mmCIF file of C-alpha atoms in Angstrom:
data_model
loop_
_atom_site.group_PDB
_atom_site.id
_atom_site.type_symbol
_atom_site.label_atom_id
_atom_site.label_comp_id
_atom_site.label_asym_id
_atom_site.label_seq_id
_atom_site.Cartn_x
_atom_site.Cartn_y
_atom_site.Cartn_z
ATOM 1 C CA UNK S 21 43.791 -5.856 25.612
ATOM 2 C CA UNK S 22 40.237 -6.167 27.261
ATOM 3 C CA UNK S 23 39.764 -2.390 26.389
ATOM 4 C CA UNK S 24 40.640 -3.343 22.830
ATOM 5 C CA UNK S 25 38.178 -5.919 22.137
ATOM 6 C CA UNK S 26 35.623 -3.858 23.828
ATOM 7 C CA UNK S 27 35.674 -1.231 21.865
ATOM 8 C CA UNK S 28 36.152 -3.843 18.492
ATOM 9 C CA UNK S 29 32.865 -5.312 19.736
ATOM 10 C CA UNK S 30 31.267 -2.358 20.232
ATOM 11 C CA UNK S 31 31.980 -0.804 17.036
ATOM 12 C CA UNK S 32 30.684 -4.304 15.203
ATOM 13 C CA UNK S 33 27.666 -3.697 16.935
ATOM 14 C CA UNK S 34 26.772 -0.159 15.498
ATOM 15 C CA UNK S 35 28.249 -1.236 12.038
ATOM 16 C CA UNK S 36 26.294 -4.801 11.733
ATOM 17 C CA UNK S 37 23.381 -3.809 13.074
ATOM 18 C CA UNK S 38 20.355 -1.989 11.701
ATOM 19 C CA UNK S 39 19.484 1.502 12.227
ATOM 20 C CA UNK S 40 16.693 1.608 15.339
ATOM 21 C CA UNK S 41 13.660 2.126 13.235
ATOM 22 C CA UNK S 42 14.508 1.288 10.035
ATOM 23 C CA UNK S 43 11.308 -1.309 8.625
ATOM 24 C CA UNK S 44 11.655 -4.404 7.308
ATOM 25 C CA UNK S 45 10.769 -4.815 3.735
ATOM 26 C CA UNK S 46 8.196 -7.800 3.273
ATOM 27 C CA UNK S 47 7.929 -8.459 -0.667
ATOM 28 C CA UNK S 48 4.065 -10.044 -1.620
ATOM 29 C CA UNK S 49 3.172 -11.159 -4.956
ATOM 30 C CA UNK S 50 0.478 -13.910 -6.474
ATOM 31 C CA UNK S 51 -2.765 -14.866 -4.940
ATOM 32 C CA UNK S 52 -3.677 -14.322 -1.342
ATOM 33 C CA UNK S 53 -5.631 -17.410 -0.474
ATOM 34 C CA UNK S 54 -5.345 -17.380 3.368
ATOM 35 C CA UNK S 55 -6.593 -14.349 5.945
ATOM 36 C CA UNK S 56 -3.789 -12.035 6.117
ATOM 37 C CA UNK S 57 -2.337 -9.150 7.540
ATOM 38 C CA UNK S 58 0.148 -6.471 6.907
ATOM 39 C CA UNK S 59 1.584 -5.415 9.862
ATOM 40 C CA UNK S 60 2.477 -1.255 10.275
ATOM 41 C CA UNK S 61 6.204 -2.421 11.838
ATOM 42 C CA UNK S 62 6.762 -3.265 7.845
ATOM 43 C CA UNK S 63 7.164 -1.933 5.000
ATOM 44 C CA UNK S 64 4.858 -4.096 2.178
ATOM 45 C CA UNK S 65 6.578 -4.049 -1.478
ATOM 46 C CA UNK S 66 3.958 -5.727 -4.346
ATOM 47 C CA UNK S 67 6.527 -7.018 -6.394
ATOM 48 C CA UNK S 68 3.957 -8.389 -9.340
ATOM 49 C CA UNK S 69 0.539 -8.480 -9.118
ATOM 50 C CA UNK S 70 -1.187 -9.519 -5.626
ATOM 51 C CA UNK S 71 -4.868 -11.080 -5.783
ATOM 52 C CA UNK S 72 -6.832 -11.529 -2.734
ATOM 53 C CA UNK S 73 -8.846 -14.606 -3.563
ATOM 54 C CA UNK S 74 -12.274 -14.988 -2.988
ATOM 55 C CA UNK S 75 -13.283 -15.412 0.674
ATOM 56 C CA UNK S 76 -10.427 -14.093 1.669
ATOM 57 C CA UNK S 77 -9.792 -11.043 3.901
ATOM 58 C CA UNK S 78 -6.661 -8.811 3.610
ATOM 59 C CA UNK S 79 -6.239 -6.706 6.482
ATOM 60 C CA UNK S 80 -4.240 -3.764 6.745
ATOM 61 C CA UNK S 81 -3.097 -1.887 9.800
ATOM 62 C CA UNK S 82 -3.173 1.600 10.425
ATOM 63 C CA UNK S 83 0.036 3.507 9.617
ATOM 64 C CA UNK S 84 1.393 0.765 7.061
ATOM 65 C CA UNK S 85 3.056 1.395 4.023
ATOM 66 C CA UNK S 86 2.271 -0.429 1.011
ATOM 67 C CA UNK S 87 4.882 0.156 -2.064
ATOM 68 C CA UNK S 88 4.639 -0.849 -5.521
ATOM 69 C CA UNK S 89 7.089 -1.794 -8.354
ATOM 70 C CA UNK S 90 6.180 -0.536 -11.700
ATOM 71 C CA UNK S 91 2.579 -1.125 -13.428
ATOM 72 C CA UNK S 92 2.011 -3.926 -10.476
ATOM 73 C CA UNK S 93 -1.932 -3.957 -9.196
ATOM 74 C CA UNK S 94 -3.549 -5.170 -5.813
ATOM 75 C CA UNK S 95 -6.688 -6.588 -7.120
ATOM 76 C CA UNK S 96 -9.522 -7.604 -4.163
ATOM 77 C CA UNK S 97 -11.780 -10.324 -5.272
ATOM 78 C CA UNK S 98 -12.920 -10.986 -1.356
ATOM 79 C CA UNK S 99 -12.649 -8.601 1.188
ATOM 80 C CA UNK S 100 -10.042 -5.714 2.682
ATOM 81 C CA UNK S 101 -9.919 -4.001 5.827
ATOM 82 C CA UNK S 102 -7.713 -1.084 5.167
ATOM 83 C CA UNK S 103 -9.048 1.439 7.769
ATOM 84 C CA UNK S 104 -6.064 3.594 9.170
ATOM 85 C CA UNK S 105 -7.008 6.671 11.722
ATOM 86 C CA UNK S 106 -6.476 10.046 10.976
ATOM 87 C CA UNK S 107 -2.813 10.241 13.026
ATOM 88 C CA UNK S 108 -2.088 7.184 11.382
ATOM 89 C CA UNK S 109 -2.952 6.494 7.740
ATOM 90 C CA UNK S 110 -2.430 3.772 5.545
ATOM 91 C CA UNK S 111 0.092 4.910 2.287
ATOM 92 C CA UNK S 112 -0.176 3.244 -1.213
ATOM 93 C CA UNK S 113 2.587 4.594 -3.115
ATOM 94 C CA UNK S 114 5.119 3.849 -5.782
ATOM 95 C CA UNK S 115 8.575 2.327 -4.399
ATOM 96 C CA UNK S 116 10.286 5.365 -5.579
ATOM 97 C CA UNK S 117 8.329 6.924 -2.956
ATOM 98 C CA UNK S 118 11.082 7.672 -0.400
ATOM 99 C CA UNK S 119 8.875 10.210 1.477
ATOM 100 C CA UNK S 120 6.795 6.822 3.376
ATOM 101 C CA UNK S 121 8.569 4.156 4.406
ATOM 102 C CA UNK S 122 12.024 5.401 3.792
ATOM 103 C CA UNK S 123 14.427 4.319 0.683
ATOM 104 C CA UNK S 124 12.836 0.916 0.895
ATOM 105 C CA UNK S 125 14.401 0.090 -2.781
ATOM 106 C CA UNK S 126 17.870 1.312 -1.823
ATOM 107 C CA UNK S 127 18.262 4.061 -4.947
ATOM 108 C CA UNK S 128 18.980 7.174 -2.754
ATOM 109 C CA UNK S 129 16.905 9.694 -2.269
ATOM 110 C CA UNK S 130 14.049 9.998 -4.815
ATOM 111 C CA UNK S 131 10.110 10.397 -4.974
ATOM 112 C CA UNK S 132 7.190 8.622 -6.905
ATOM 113 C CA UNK S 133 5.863 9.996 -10.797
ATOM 114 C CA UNK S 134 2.203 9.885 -11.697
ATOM 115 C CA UNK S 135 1.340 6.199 -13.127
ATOM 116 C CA UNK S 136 4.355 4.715 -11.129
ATOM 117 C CA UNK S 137 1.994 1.814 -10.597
ATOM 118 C CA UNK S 138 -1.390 0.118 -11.472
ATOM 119 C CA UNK S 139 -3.823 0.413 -9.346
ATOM 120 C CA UNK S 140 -6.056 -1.043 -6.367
ATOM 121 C CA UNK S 141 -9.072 -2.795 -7.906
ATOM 122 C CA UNK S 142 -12.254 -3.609 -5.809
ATOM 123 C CA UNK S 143 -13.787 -6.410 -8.042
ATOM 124 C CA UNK S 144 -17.017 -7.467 -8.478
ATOM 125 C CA UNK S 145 -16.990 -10.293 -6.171
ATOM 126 C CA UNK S 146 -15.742 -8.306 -3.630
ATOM 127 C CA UNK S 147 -17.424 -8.812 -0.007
ATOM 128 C CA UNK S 148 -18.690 -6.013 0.824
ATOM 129 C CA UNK S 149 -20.115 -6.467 4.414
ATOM 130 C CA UNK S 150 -16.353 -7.293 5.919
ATOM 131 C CA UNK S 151 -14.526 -4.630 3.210
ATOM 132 C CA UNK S 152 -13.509 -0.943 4.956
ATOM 133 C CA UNK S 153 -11.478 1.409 3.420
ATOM 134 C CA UNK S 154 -10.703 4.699 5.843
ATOM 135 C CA UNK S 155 -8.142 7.242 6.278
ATOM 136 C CA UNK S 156 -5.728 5.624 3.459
ATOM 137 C CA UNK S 157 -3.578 7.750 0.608
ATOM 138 C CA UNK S 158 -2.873 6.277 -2.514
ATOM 139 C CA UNK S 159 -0.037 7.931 -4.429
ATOM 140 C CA UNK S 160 1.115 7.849 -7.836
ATOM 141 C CA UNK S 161 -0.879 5.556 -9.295
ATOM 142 C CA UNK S 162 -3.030 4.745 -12.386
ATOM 143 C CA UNK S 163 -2.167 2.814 -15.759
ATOM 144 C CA UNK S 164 -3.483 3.767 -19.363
ATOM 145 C CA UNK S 165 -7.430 5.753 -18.634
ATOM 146 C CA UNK S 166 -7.821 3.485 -15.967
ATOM 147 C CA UNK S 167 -8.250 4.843 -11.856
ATOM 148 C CA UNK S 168 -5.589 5.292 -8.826
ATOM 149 C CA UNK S 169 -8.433 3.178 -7.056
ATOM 150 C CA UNK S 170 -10.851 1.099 -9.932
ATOM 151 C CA UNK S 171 -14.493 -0.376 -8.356
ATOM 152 C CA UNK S 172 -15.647 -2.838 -10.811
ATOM 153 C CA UNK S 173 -19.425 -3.199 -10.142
ATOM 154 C CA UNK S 174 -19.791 -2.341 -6.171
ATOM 155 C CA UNK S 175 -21.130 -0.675 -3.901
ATOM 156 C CA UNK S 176 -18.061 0.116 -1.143
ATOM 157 C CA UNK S 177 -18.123 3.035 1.127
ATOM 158 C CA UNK S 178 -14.271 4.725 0.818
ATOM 159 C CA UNK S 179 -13.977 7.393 3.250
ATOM 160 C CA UNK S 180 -11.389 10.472 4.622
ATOM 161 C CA UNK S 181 -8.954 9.485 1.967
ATOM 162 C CA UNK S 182 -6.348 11.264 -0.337
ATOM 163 C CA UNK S 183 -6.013 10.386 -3.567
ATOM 164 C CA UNK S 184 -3.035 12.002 -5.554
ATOM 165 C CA UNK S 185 -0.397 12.162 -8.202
ATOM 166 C CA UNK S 186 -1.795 9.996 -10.714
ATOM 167 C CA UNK S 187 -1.674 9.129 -14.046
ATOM 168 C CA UNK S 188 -5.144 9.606 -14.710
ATOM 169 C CA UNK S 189 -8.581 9.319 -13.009
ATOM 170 C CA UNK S 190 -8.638 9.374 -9.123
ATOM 171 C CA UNK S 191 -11.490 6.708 -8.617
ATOM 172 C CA UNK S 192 -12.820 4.353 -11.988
ATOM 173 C CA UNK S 193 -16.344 3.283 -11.472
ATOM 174 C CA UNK S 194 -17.489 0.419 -14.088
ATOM 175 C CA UNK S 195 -20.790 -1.179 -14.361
ATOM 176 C CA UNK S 196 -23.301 -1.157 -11.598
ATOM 177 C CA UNK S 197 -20.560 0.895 -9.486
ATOM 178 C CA UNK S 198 -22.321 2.840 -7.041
ATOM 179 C CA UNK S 199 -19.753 3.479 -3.924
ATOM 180 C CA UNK S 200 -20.034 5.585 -0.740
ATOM 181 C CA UNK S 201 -17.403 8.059 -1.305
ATOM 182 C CA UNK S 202 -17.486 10.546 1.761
ATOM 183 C CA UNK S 203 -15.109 12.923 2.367
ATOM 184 C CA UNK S 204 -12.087 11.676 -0.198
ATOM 185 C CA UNK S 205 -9.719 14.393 -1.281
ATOM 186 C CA UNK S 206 -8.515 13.661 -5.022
ATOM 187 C CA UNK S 207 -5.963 15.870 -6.528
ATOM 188 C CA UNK S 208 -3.118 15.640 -9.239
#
């Protein structure tokens, strides 16, 4: 009888509980108003449009993955700290994107389409002196003629980044836009 229950218990365990591994899914939409972070342990779904507020900081850990629902935007109106290493970047993508952070939408196997998303836009209050953006890849991104990435009258450095599969431009500059763009790969 022991035996029995042992091996009942034991196969609860494997059924009920997650796959080793497998990331949480953390869903983030409206304004960000306090100092954040997103954690790499997690997978981060935008699941309408996320605003970091000004004087704000939204940090962003190297090897996250940040997923987005259809046409949703991150727009940065204070500052981000997105700087991933080059064993360990940081992934925009669409939430189809099965190939980073796993089926994180549960639809089976499937992969991102250029304009999947909106975009991440640096506005023109951004604070540039605390923003860093290094070693990230944004995937499948970009709404009507607008940018994966759009830098609304700034001057941030983006560095060692990939930007590909979208819709349309790879980086939007507007205005007085003149960025640091260093060693960026942008293709598709």
């Amino acid at each position: 009888m022991i035996h029995r229950l042992g091996i009942l218990y034991l196969g609860c365990l494997l059924v009920c509980l997650p796959a080793a591994g497998t990331a949480a899914v953390i869903d983030h939409s409206g304004t960000i108003s306090a100092h954040t972070t997103w954690g790499s342990a997690d997978v981060h779904r935008i699941t309408d449009n996320v605003t970091v507020a000004a004087g704000i900081i939204l940090t962003i850990e190297p090897g996250a993955v940040v997923k987005f629902n259809s046409g949703r935007w991150l727009r940065i109106n204070g500052a981000i700290s997105a700087v991933g290493t080059p064993a360990n970047r940081i992934i925009f993508t669409s939430y189809r994107d099965d190939s980073a952070g796993g089926d994180s939408n549960g639809d089976g196997p499937s992969s991102g389409a250029p304009g999947d998303w909106g975009n991440i836009y640096l506005g023109a209050s951004i604070t540039e002196t605390l923003s860093q953006i290094q070693y990230i890849d944004v995937r499948y991104a970009g709404s009507g003629n607008t940018g994966s990435i759009y830098i609304d009258q700034n001057d941030l450095a983006i560095k060692d980044s990939v930007i590909s599969d979208g819709s349309s431009h790879g980086i939007s500059l507007y205005g007085n836009a003149s960025p640091v763009l260093d060693g960026n790969v942008i293709r598709g």
